[in-house]
Amino acid sequence: MKKPHFLKNPVFFLFLLITVSSLTILIFSFLKLPETPLAAGNHLRKLRYELTDELGLFGKMMIEMLPEDLVFTAFVPSEKSFSRDLGLKLNTSRPIKSHEEDDDGDNTYAVVSRIMSFAVVPYKVEEVDIGNDETASYESLSGFTLQIWRKRNGGGLVVNGVETEKMGLKRGKIIVHIMNGVVMDSDFAQSIASSTPKDEDDDP
């Protein structure tokens, strides 16, 4: 019995073997479904919920203005600081006035966005990045200069005289430090103070 012609030609046989193997791999590649990283997704979702709980409504609003895939460090006022220093409260009917908005408008979003421009830098800033006796200068998104140094007693940072309450929260590539106060320039601080009625100020 004669062997098939292609078996007598080793080059043709090798070419046929490679072709069949390649087709087999290609078919399995198309049939294989991508795996869904459920565990990683659930973990990220949990982190986002935890971050929202830490920041409160206005802090969350501030962070959502930033893209998560770029590096930023945000010095976000605590929920108490938003209320005490900016007059921003939940379930309030009093509009927050600033020089950017009409007197009759509710400009909460505008106020928060201005604070974001003062208190966010496009760099990574953590406690380890600041030397013990160093005062580092960073330029915020609005061009406002932030002077940052370490607390004298205990861990944490001081930003333009405002101390951190909690550090190292993250959302994507954004680093979030919660502040006991508001980082803003003097003109905007004066504008906020003049637009807050005395009888609605928080008690010291």
Steps between C-alpha positions, in 0.01 A plus 500: 500500500638835398532784750319825420711738297515772771651253750791449263572874500622605849488872418138482392413287804663752737316788332171313536566428868579866575187616315272262690655598833460870426137458399429303817652770722312772311166321539549451874600866537174613340292260707657594833288757683672778697497454873316762704696618804202504736707499813705800390189688392324435829809612691520826302129560550542446874788748511287760322216455747741530792654815352155653456416425864822666614460816290131575522288651224705812424834321517369236263377775267847654504682174421259410220615812314840334450589220255596184689765393249726802564715572805361762738521572870185656643490674837128463558323684784328274749122499503510716814737745328270536200222595739700714743727687260296510179144489626425192289249283679281212395127567466540876520285742306747788529700547179875541543610832355829571327624771267469261203126440520181704495365589842188292442672179390599188689870490417607205715664330203688818411631539856614138515670528161689811614618318811608212278709736288675637811548171685606253229851463360593289195765310696526222755540652846522270799661536839811310389552753220554785749817517710484551876625859488391572145235734367406391150324724249247368250286683248132411501280467192411870524862608544453557874818416694474236772762499774515152654691377801476218752317540829735574786336252735363178357445387144335696226553810290420869523393676180500881516433473872221241466569162661409160363242290685542181301748412228557256219151433365505410133270494201671379185827695484360781716641532853259662746589663831211618719566843652385669819424819312494634146799575279413814301638843422422806713278668240269203470499452878391863541231455235363195681511675838313806371229286341429295814231655722618548857195336652568178304864462595592196705583556862875484569 
